[in-house]
C-alpha atoms as one frame of an Amber mdcrd trajectory, in Angstrom:
protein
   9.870  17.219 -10.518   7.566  14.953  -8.325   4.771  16.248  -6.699   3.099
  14.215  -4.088  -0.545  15.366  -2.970  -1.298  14.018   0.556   0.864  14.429
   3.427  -0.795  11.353   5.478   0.770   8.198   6.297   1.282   7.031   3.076
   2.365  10.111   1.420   4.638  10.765   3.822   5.885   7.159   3.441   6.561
   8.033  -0.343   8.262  11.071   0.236  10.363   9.782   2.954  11.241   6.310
   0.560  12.346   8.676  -2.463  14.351  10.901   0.138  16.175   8.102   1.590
  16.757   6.903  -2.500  18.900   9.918  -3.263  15.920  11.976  -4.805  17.006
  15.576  -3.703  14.745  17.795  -1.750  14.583  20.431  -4.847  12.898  17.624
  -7.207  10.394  16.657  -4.928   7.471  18.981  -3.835   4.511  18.374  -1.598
   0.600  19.708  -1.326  -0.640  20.031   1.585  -3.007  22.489   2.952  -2.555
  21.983   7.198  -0.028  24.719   8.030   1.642  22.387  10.912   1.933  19.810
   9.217   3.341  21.674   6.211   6.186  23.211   8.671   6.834  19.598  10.150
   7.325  17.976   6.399   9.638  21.277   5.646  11.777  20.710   8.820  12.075
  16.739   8.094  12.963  16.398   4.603  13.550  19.949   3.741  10.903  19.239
   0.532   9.081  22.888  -0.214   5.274  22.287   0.854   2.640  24.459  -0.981
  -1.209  23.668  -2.155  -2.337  21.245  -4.094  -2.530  23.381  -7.397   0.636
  24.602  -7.098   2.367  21.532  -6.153   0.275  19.880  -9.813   1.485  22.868
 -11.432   5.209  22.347 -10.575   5.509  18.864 -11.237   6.107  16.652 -13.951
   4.697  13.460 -12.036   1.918  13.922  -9.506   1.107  11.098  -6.827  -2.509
  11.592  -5.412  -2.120   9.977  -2.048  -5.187  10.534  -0.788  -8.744   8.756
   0.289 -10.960   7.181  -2.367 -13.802   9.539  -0.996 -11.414  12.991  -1.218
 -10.039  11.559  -5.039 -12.971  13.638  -6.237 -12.357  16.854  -4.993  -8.791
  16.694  -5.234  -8.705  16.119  -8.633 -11.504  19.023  -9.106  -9.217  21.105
  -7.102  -6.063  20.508  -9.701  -6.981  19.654 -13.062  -6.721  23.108 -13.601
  -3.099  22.699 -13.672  -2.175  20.088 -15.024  -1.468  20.146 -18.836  -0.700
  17.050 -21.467   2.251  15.127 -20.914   2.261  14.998 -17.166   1.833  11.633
 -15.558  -0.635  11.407 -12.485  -0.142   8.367  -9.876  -3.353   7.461  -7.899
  -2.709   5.588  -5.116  -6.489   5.494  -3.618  -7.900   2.180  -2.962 -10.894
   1.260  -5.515 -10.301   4.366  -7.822 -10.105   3.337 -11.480  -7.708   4.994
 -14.214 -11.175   5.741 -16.398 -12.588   7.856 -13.422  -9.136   9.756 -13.016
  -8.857  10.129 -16.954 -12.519  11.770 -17.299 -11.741  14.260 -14.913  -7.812
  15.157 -16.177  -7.400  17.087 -19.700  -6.780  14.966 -22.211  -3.179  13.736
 -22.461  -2.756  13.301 -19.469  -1.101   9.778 -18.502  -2.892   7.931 -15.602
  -1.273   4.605 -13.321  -2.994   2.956 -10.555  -1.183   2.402  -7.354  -2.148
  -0.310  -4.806   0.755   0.045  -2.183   0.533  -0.966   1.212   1.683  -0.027
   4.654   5.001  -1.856   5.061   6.028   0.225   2.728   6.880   2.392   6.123
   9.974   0.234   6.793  11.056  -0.238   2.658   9.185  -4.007   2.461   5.828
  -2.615   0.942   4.406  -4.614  -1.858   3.152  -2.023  -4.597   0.856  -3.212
  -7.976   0.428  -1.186 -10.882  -2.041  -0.650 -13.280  -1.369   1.720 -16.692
  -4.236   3.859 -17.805  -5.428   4.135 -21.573  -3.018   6.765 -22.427  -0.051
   5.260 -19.919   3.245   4.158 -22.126   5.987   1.602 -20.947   7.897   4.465
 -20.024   5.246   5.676 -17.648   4.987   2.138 -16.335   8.891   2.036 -15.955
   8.896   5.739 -13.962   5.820   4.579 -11.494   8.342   1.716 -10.665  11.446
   3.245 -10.317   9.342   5.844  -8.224   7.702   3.067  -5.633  10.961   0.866
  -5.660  12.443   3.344  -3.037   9.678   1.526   0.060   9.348  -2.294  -1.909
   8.359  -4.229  -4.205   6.597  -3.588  -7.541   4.548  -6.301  -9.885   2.853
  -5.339 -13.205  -0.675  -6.541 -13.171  -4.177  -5.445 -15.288  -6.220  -2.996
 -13.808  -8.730  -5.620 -13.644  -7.283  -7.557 -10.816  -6.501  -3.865  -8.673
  -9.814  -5.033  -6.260  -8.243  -8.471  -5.895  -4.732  -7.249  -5.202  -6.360
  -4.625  -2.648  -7.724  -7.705  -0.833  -4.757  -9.234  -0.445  -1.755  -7.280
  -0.316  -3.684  -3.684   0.184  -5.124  -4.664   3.248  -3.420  -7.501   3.746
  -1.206  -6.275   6.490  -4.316  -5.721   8.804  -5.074  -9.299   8.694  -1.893
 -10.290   9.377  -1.479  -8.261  12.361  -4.838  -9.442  13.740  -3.441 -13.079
  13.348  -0.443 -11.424  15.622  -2.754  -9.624  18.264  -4.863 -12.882  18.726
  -1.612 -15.300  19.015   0.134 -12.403  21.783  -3.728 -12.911  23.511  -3.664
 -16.672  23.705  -0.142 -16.769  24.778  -1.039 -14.440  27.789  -3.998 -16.333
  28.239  -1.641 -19.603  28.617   0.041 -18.096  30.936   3.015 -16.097  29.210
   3.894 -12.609  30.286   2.483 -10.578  27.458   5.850  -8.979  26.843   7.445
 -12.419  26.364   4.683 -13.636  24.250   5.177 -10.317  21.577   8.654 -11.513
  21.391   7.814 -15.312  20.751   4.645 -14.391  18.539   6.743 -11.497  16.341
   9.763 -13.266  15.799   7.057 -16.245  14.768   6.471 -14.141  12.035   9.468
 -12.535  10.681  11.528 -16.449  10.806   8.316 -17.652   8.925   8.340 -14.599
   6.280  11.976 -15.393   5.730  11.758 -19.080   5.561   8.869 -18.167   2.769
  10.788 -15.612   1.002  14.193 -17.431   0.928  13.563 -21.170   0.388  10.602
 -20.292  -2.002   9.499 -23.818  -0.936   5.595 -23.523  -1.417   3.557 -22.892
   2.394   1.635 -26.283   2.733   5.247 -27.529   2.486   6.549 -25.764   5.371
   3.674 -26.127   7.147   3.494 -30.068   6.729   7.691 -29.989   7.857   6.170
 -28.835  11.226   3.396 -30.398  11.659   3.923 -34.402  13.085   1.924 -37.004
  12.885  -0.677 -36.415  15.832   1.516 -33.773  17.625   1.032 -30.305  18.664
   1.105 -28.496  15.944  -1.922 -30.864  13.934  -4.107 -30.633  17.447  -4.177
 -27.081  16.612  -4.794 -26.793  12.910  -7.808 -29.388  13.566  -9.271 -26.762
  15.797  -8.807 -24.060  12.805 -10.292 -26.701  10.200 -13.070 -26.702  12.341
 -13.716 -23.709  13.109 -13.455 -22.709   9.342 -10.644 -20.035   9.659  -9.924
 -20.984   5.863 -13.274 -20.169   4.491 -13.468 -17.365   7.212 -10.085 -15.771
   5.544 -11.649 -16.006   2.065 -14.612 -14.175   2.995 -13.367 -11.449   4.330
 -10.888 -11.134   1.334 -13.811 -11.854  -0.952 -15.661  -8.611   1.784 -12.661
  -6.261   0.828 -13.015  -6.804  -2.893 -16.157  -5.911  -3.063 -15.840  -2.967
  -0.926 -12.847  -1.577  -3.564 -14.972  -2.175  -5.884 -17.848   0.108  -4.277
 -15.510   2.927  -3.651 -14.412   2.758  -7.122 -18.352   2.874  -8.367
């Protein structure tokens, strides 16, 4: 049995991943204390939806998919419950396995989860980090449990902040890139509806060319870019107006912040 704790976007993402996956209704169950939005996760996936101690209590893995700032209480709120041998998933940005572990019973099994919000449409990109007390075979269930909504690497807990910078919120940054391309393109004169399709089918031929030619980026970028054309007019103007170094520090930004929520 699977509990996941947090019906929000990202729990629901889970739930709806391992639903679609072939994981029936009566091995799942949900916490959630909202009444309406218990009913609505009921009629959707047919999943039973009870509190957050009884939902720890059922379950043999529990997913806390909740805010670094709530990770706290929540796991105040159901430690009572749970009992050595269970396996608990966080999946809050900047919480380590230590501060899970000191506030679980002992023999209890902690992984750390950075997913990320594709993981809506099955393309999320999930990193995993085992606890002290975490075996393979925990490592190989937290897997086989994000697998249903992406991809999942193996890394050391010690790179979680990095990863969180990059793939965690990495989807934000992405998008802005999107927004600000669909604004210049009405701003050249495009309607805006006909620069969303040019700018967002941009992105998905690029992704593909990247994923299935696994030629290295400043390759593909220098096959489009000609000798004093169009396309190197406008990467001077992003040399100079440092959007490199202005990517790094806002990575560099979101690093650090993980690393305060985790403190």
């Amino acid at each position: 049995m699977t509990a996941i704790i947090g019906a929000g976007v990202m729990g629901e993402t889970l739930l709806s991943g391992l639903v679609r996956a072939g994981r029936r209704p009566d091995e799942l169950v949900v916490g959630e204390k909202r009444p309406e939005r218990a009913e609505e996760l009921t009629a959707r996936y047919g999943v039973p939806v009870v509190d957050n101690l009884d939902a720890a209590r059922r379950a043999d893995t529990v997913a806390l998919v909740v805010k670094p700032q709530d990770m706290g209480a929540v796991l105040e709120q159901v430690a009572p419950a749970l009992r050595p041998g269970q396996l608990v998933v966080s999946l809050a940005a900047g919480i380590t396995t230590a501060y899970v572990e000191e506030r679980v019973p002992a023999g209890v099994a902690v992984v750390r989860v950075m997913p990320n919000t594709p993981a809506l449409v099955d393309e999320g990109m999930h990193a995993v980090s085992g606890g002290r007390h975490a075996t393979a075979e925990h490592l190989d269930e937290v897997e086989a449990l994000l697998s249903a909504t992406g991809k999942v690497v193996r890394i050391p807990e010690a790179q979680q902040d990095a990863v969180t910078a990059i793939s965690g919120s990495g989807p934000a940054y992405v998008f802005f890139v999107v927004e600000s391309m669909i604004e210049a393109g009405v701003h050249l004169g495009l309607p805006r509806a006909t620069a969303t399709e040019l700018v967002v089918q941009t992105l998905v031929g690029s992704a593909a060319m990247l994923r299935e030619t696994g030629t290295h980026p400043t390759v593909l970028r220098e096959q489009v870019t000609s000798p004093a054309g169009t396309t190197a007019a406008a990467l001077r103007e992003l040399e100079i107006h440092k959007v490199r170094a202005a990517f790094l520090a806002a990575m560099e930004a979101a690093r650090d912040r993980s690393r305060a929520l985790g403190a």
